[in-house]
CSV table of C-alpha atoms in Angstrom, one decimal:
chain,number,residue,atom,x,y,z
I,168,MET,CA,11.8,-30.3,5.5
I,169,ASP,CA,13.4,-27.4,3.7
I,170,ILE,CA,12.5,-23.8,3.0
I,171,LYS,CA,11.3,-24.4,-0.5
I,172,GLN,CA,8.7,-26.7,0.6
I,173,LEU,CA,7.3,-24.0,3.0
I,174,GLN,CA,7.5,-21.5,0.1
I,175,TYR,CA,5.6,-23.9,-2.1
I,176,LEU,CA,3.0,-24.2,0.7
I,177,CYS,CA,2.7,-20.3,1.0
I,178,ASN,CA,2.4,-20.0,-2.6
I,179,LEU,CA,-0.4,-22.5,-3.0
I,180,GLU,CA,-2.4,-20.5,-0.2
I,181,LYS,CA,-1.8,-17.3,-2.3
I,182,GLU,CA,-2.8,-18.9,-5.7
I,183,ARG,CA,-5.4,-21.5,-4.6
I,184,HIS,CA,-4.5,-23.5,-7.6
I,185,PHE,CA,-1.8,-26.0,-8.0
I,186,GLY,CA,-0.8,-25.0,-11.5
I,187,ARG,CA,-0.5,-21.3,-10.7
I,188,ALA,CA,1.4,-22.2,-7.4
I,189,ALA,CA,3.8,-24.1,-9.4
I,190,GLU,CA,4.3,-21.0,-11.8
I,191,ALA,CA,4.9,-18.8,-9.0
I,192,SER,CA,7.4,-21.3,-7.6
I,193,PHE,CA,9.2,-21.4,-10.9
I,194,VAL,CA,8.8,-25.4,-10.8
I,195,SER,CA,6.5,-27.8,-12.8
I,196,GLN,CA,3.3,-28.7,-11.2
I,197,PRO,CA,4.3,-32.5,-10.7
I,198,THR,CA,7.5,-31.2,-8.9
I,199,LEU,CA,5.4,-28.9,-6.5
I,200,SER,CA,2.8,-31.7,-5.7
I,201,MET,CA,5.6,-34.3,-5.1
I,202,ARG,CA,7.5,-32.0,-2.7
I,203,LEU,CA,4.4,-31.0,-0.7
I,204,LYS,CA,3.6,-34.8,-0.6
I,205,ASN,CA,7.1,-35.4,0.8
I,206,LEU,CA,6.3,-32.7,3.4
I,207,GLU,CA,3.2,-34.4,4.3
I,208,ARG,CA,5.1,-37.7,4.8
I,209,GLU,CA,7.8,-36.2,6.7
I,210,LEU,CA,5.3,-34.6,9.1
I,211,ASP,CA,2.8,-37.5,9.0
I,212,LEU,CA,0.1,-35.2,8.4
I,213,ALA,CA,-2.4,-34.4,5.7
I,214,LEU,CA,-2.0,-30.6,4.8
I,215,VAL,CA,-3.9,-30.3,1.6
I,216,ASN,CA,-7.3,-31.4,0.8
I,217,ARG,CA,-7.0,-32.9,-2.7
I,218,GLY,CA,-9.7,-33.5,-5.5
I,219,ASN,CA,-9.7,-32.7,-9.0
I,220,ASN,CA,-8.7,-29.3,-8.0
I,221,PHE,CA,-7.3,-27.6,-4.9
I,222,GLU,CA,-9.9,-27.9,-2.2
I,223,GLY,CA,-8.1,-26.1,0.7
I,224,PHE,CA,-6.1,-26.9,3.6
I,225,THR,CA,-6.8,-29.4,6.4
I,226,ALA,CA,-7.2,-28.1,10.0
I,227,GLU,CA,-3.6,-29.4,10.4
I,228,GLY,CA,-2.6,-27.7,7.3
I,229,GLU,CA,-3.8,-24.4,8.4
I,230,ARG,CA,-1.5,-24.8,11.7
I,231,VAL,CA,1.5,-25.6,9.7
I,232,LEU,CA,0.7,-22.8,7.1
I,233,ALA,CA,0.8,-20.2,10.0
I,234,TRP,CA,4.4,-21.4,10.9
I,235,ALA,CA,5.4,-21.6,7.2
I,236,ARG,CA,4.3,-18.0,6.8
I,237,GLU,CA,6.4,-17.0,9.8
I,238,ILE,CA,9.5,-18.8,8.6
I,239,VAL,CA,9.4,-17.8,4.9
I,240,SER,CA,8.9,-14.1,6.0
I,241,VAL,CA,12.0,-14.3,8.2
I,242,TYR,CA,14.0,-16.1,5.6
I,243,GLN,CA,13.1,-13.4,3.0
I,244,GLY,CA,14.2,-10.8,5.6
I,245,LEU,CA,17.3,-12.6,6.0
I,246,LYS,CA,18.2,-12.6,2.2
I,247,LEU,CA,17.3,-9.0,1.9
I,248,GLU,CA,19.7,-8.2,5.0
I,249,VAL,CA,22.5,-10.2,3.4
I,250,ALA,CA,22.0,-8.6,0.0
I,251,ALA,CA,22.1,-5.0,1.4
I,252,LEU,CA,25.3,-5.9,3.5
I,253,LYS,CA,26.9,-6.9,0.4
I,254,ARG,CA,25.8,-4.0,-1.8
I,255,GLY,CA,26.2,-1.2,0.9
I,256,MET,CA,23.9,1.6,0.0
I,257,SER,CA,22.9,0.5,-3.4
I,258,GLY,CA,20.3,-1.7,-4.6
I,259,ILE,CA,16.5,-1.7,-5.1
I,260,LEU,CA,14.2,-0.4,-2.3
I,261,ARG,CA,10.6,-1.8,-2.5
I,262,VAL,CA,8.3,0.9,-1.7
I,263,GLY,CA,4.5,0.1,-1.0
I,264,ALA,CA,2.2,3.0,-1.2
I,265,VAL,CA,-1.4,3.7,-0.9
I,266,PRO,CA,-2.9,6.4,-3.4
I,267,GLN,CA,-3.8,9.7,-2.0
I,268,SER,CA,-2.0,9.2,1.2
I,269,GLY,CA,-1.2,12.8,1.7
I,270,ILE,CA,2.3,13.0,0.3
I,271,ALA,CA,3.9,13.7,-2.9
I,272,LEU,CA,6.0,10.6,-3.0
I,273,ALA,CA,8.2,11.7,-5.7
I,274,SER,CA,9.4,14.6,-3.6
I,275,LEU,CA,10.4,12.2,-0.8
I,276,LEU,CA,12.1,10.0,-3.3
I,277,LEU,CA,14.0,12.9,-4.4
I,278,ALA,CA,15.2,13.7,-1.0
I,279,VAL,CA,16.4,10.0,-0.3
I,280,ASN,CA,17.9,9.9,-3.8
I,281,GLU,CA,20.1,13.1,-2.9
I,282,ALA,CA,21.4,11.3,0.0
I,283,TYR,CA,21.7,7.9,-1.5
I,284,PRO,CA,22.3,8.3,-5.3
I,285,GLN,CA,22.9,4.5,-5.8
I,286,LEU,CA,19.7,3.6,-4.5
I,287,ASP,CA,16.9,2.5,-6.8
I,288,PHE,CA,13.1,2.5,-5.9
I,289,GLN,CA,10.5,0.0,-7.0
I,290,VAL,CA,6.9,1.5,-6.2
I,291,SER,CA,3.9,-0.7,-5.8
I,292,LEU,CA,0.5,0.4,-5.2
I,293,PHE,CA,-1.8,-1.2,-2.4
I,294,SER,CA,-5.1,-0.7,-0.5
I,295,ALA,CA,-4.4,0.3,3.1
I,296,ASP,CA,-5.0,-3.1,4.5
I,297,GLN,CA,-3.1,-4.8,1.9
I,298,LEU,CA,0.0,-2.6,2.7
I,299,LEU,CA,0.0,-3.7,6.3
I,300,GLU,CA,0.1,-7.3,5.1
I,301,ALA,CA,2.7,-6.7,2.7
I,302,LEU,CA,4.9,-5.0,5.5
I,303,ASN,CA,4.3,-8.0,7.9
I,304,ALA,CA,5.3,-10.5,4.9
I,305,HIS,CA,8.4,-8.4,3.9
I,306,SER,CA,7.4,-8.0,0.5
I,307,VAL,CA,7.9,-4.3,0.7
I,308,ASP,CA,10.6,-2.7,2.8
I,309,VAL,CA,8.9,0.6,3.3
I,310,GLY,CA,5.2,1.4,3.4
I,311,ILE,CA,3.5,4.8,2.9
I,312,GLY,CA,-0.2,4.9,3.6
I,313,PHE,CA,-3.0,5.0,6.1
I,314,PHE,CA,-2.6,3.0,9.4
I,315,GLU,CA,-3.8,2.6,13.0
I,316,LEU,CA,-0.9,4.0,14.8
I,317,SER,CA,-1.8,1.8,17.8
I,318,THR,CA,-1.7,-1.4,15.7
I,319,LEU,CA,1.8,-0.3,14.3
I,320,GLN,CA,3.0,0.0,17.9
I,321,GLU,CA,1.7,-3.4,18.9
I,322,LEU,CA,3.5,-4.9,15.8
I,323,HIS,CA,6.7,-3.0,16.5
I,324,PHE,CA,6.9,-1.1,13.5
I,325,GLN,CA,8.6,2.4,13.2
I,326,ALA,CA,6.4,5.0,12.1
I,327,ALA,CA,6.7,8.6,10.9
I,328,PRO,CA,3.4,10.3,10.9
I,329,LEU,CA,2.6,12.6,7.9
I,330,ILE,CA,1.6,16.2,8.4
I,331,ALA,CA,-2.3,16.0,8.5
I,332,ASP,CA,-3.1,19.2,6.6
I,333,GLY,CA,-6.7,18.4,5.4
I,334,VAL,CA,-8.4,17.9,2.1
I,335,ASP,CA,-8.8,20.0,-0.8
I,336,LEU,CA,-11.1,20.3,-3.7
I,337,LEU,CA,-9.1,20.5,-7.1
I,338,PHE,CA,-10.7,22.2,-10.0
I,339,HIS,CA,-9.9,24.1,-13.2
I,340,PRO,CA,-11.1,27.7,-12.8
I,341,ASP,CA,-11.9,28.2,-16.4
I,342,HIS,CA,-14.8,25.4,-15.9
I,343,PHE,CA,-15.6,25.9,-12.4
I,344,ARG,CA,-15.3,29.7,-11.7
I,345,ARG,CA,-17.9,29.6,-9.1
I,346,LEU,CA,-15.7,27.5,-6.8
I,347,ASP,CA,-12.9,30.0,-6.8
I,348,GLY,CA,-12.1,31.4,-3.1
I,349,ASP,CA,-10.0,30.8,0.0
I,350,THR,CA,-12.7,29.9,2.6
I,351,PRO,CA,-13.2,26.2,3.2
I,352,LEU,CA,-16.1,24.7,1.4
I,353,THR,CA,-18.6,22.5,3.1
I,354,PHE,CA,-20.0,19.1,1.6
I,355,ASP,CA,-23.4,20.9,1.1
I,356,ALA,CA,-21.5,23.1,-1.6
I,357,LEU,CA,-20.5,20.1,-3.5
I,358,SER,CA,-24.1,19.0,-4.2
I,359,GLY,CA,-24.5,19.0,-7.8
I,360,VAL,CA,-20.7,19.3,-8.5
I,361,PRO,CA,-19.4,16.5,-10.9
I,362,LEU,CA,-16.5,14.8,-9.0
I,363,CYS,CA,-13.5,12.7,-10.0
I,364,LEU,CA,-12.9,10.2,-7.4
I,365,ALA,CA,-11.0,7.0,-6.7
I,366,GLU,CA,-12.8,3.8,-6.7
I,367,PRO,CA,-14.9,3.0,-3.4
I,368,SER,CA,-12.7,0.3,-2.0
I,369,ARG,CA,-9.8,2.8,-1.3
I,370,TYR,CA,-9.6,4.0,2.3
I,371,PHE,CA,-9.5,7.8,1.4
I,372,ARG,CA,-12.7,7.3,-0.9
I,373,ARG,CA,-14.3,5.6,2.1
I,374,TYR,CA,-13.5,8.5,4.3
I,375,LEU,CA,-15.1,11.0,1.8
I,376,ASP,CA,-18.0,8.8,1.3
I,377,SER,CA,-18.8,8.6,5.1
I,378,HIS,CA,-18.9,12.2,5.3
I,379,PHE,CA,-21.0,12.6,2.3
I,380,ARG,CA,-23.6,10.4,3.9
I,381,HIS,CA,-23.2,12.3,7.2
I,382,ALA,CA,-24.0,15.5,5.5
I,383,GLY,CA,-26.9,14.1,3.6
I,384,VAL,CA,-25.3,14.7,0.2
I,385,THR,CA,-25.2,12.2,-2.6
I,386,PRO,CA,-22.1,13.0,-4.5
I,387,TRP,CA,-22.2,13.2,-8.2
I,388,VAL,CA,-19.4,10.9,-9.2
I,389,LYS,CA,-18.7,11.7,-12.9
I,390,VAL,CA,-15.5,10.0,-13.1
I,391,GLU,CA,-14.3,7.0,-11.0
I,392,SER,CA,-10.9,5.4,-11.6
I,393,THR,CA,-8.0,3.5,-10.0
I,394,SER,CA,-5.7,5.8,-11.8
I,395,ILE,CA,-4.7,9.1,-10.2
I,396,LEU,CA,-3.4,10.2,-13.6
I,397,GLN,CA,-6.9,9.9,-15.1
I,398,LEU,CA,-8.4,11.7,-12.3
I,399,LEU,CA,-6.0,14.7,-12.8
I,400,GLN,CA,-6.6,14.6,-16.4
I,401,SER,CA,-10.4,14.6,-16.1
I,402,THR,CA,-10.0,17.5,-13.8
I,403,PHE,CA,-7.9,19.5,-16.2
I,404,VAL,CA,-10.2,19.1,-19.1
I,405,GLY,CA,-13.2,20.1,-16.9
I,406,ILE,CA,-15.2,17.0,-16.7
I,407,GLY,CA,-15.3,17.3,-12.9
I,408,CYS,CA,-13.4,18.3,-9.7
I,409,ALA,CA,-11.2,16.1,-7.8
I,410,ILE,CA,-10.8,15.7,-4.1
I,411,VAL,CA,-7.3,15.2,-2.7
I,412,PRO,CA,-5.3,15.3,0.6
I,413,HIS,CA,-3.4,18.4,1.0
I,414,GLY,CA,0.3,17.9,0.1
I,415,SER,CA,-0.4,15.0,-2.2
I,416,LEU,CA,0.3,16.9,-5.4
I,417,ILE,CA,3.3,19.0,-6.8
I,418,PRO,CA,1.7,22.3,-7.5
I,419,GLU,CA,4.1,23.3,-10.2
I,420,MET,CA,3.0,20.3,-12.3
I,421,THR,CA,-0.6,21.5,-12.5
I,422,PRO,CA,-0.2,25.4,-12.7
I,423,ALA,CA,-3.7,25.8,-14.4
I,424,LEU,CA,-5.5,24.0,-11.4
I,425,LYS,CA,-6.6,25.5,-8.2
I,426,VAL,CA,-7.3,24.1,-4.8
I,427,ARG,CA,-9.7,25.2,-2.3
I,428,PRO,CA,-9.8,23.7,1.3
I,429,LEU,CA,-12.6,21.3,2.3
I,430,HIS,CA,-14.1,21.4,5.7
I,431,ILE,CA,-14.0,17.7,6.8
I,432,PRO,CA,-13.1,16.1,10.0
I,433,ALA,CA,-9.7,14.4,10.5
I,434,MET,CA,-9.4,10.7,9.4
I,435,HIS,CA,-9.6,8.0,12.0
I,436,ARG,CA,-6.4,6.4,10.4
I,437,ARG,CA,-3.2,8.3,10.2
I,438,ALA,CA,-0.9,8.6,7.1
I,439,ALA,CA,2.8,7.7,8.0
I,440,VAL,CA,5.9,6.4,6.4
I,441,VAL,CA,6.4,2.9,8.1
I,442,THR,CA,9.3,0.3,8.3
I,443,ALA,CA,10.3,-2.6,10.4
I,444,GLN,CA,11.5,-1.9,13.8
I,445,VAL,CA,15.2,-1.1,14.5
I,446,GLY,CA,17.4,-4.0,14.0
I,447,ARG,CA,14.9,-5.9,11.8
I,448,ALA,CA,14.7,-3.1,9.0
I,449,THR,CA,17.3,-3.6,6.3
I,450,PRO,CA,20.0,-1.1,6.1
I,451,LEU,CA,18.4,0.2,3.0
I,452,ALA,CA,15.0,0.6,4.7
I,453,GLN,CA,16.3,2.2,7.8
I,454,ASN,CA,18.4,4.7,5.9
I,455,PHE,CA,15.2,5.6,3.8
I,456,PHE,CA,13.1,5.9,7.0
I,457,ASP,CA,15.8,8.0,8.6
I,458,VAL,CA,15.9,10.4,5.6
I,459,ALA,CA,12.1,10.4,5.5
I,460,GLN,CA,11.6,11.4,9.0
I,461,GLN,CA,14.2,14.4,8.5
I,462,TRP,CA,12.3,15.4,5.3
I,463,LEU,CA,8.9,15.3,7.1
I,464,GLN,CA,10.3,17.5,10.1
I,465,ALA,CA,11.5,20.0,7.4
I,466,GLN,CA,8.2,20.1,5.8
I,467,SER,CA,6.2,21.0,9.0
């Protein structure tokens, strides 16, 4: 048994297809099939249900797969640790982010960049649940999103909660002059207002939808998109108004737009910057997290 066989097994779980699993493993399909059959012979267990196509894992295969995930995860963490030790404070930090999580991520990256200018950033977007899976699998070094803080404690992650400053309605005053003001708006006031919102599977959107239902208001979703840029552009040209967590935008980028507080109860989940526990986080991730903590404290 070797680590590659376990990686092939994990890739087969992700892809649910022998050909795609082989591509993800950078080997030919016959090579992947042969290595998995060798693993089955070594363990004297059938791991994969085979037919004309991939038909899932056997019960024994599911048990082995659980161990494989853990071993591959630890192995990937070890590789990152060794690479970080060789590079020092340079290299690529993988950041997983949930859109609209209450932070202007670029401002945080700037603070880290000022402390560690040789550090580069690779930012990938996830749903809230996917991000926790990515952190567990070591496929990202740092996560910024919505979490159950009790779950993070149980899993021994380090967490720096973001400031919960509420939610704003974002609009162009030339198109929605009636919305101008400083007092918080209720959901009733949004009845009949065209809105530009993220797609419904996102945690922030589900949070909004639950309070629309509670208020007995059916939102007029004029533009729905996975792209925050499209939502901002639609708001700028006056197609509709966006709803954003306070602090998630850089005001200087949108001087023509205005915000007005929206009266809404706090989210059940908490927005936070998260990384592995002390001793398991890579040096790059730990330094990022330490700067993030200091930056968040300075914002409060």
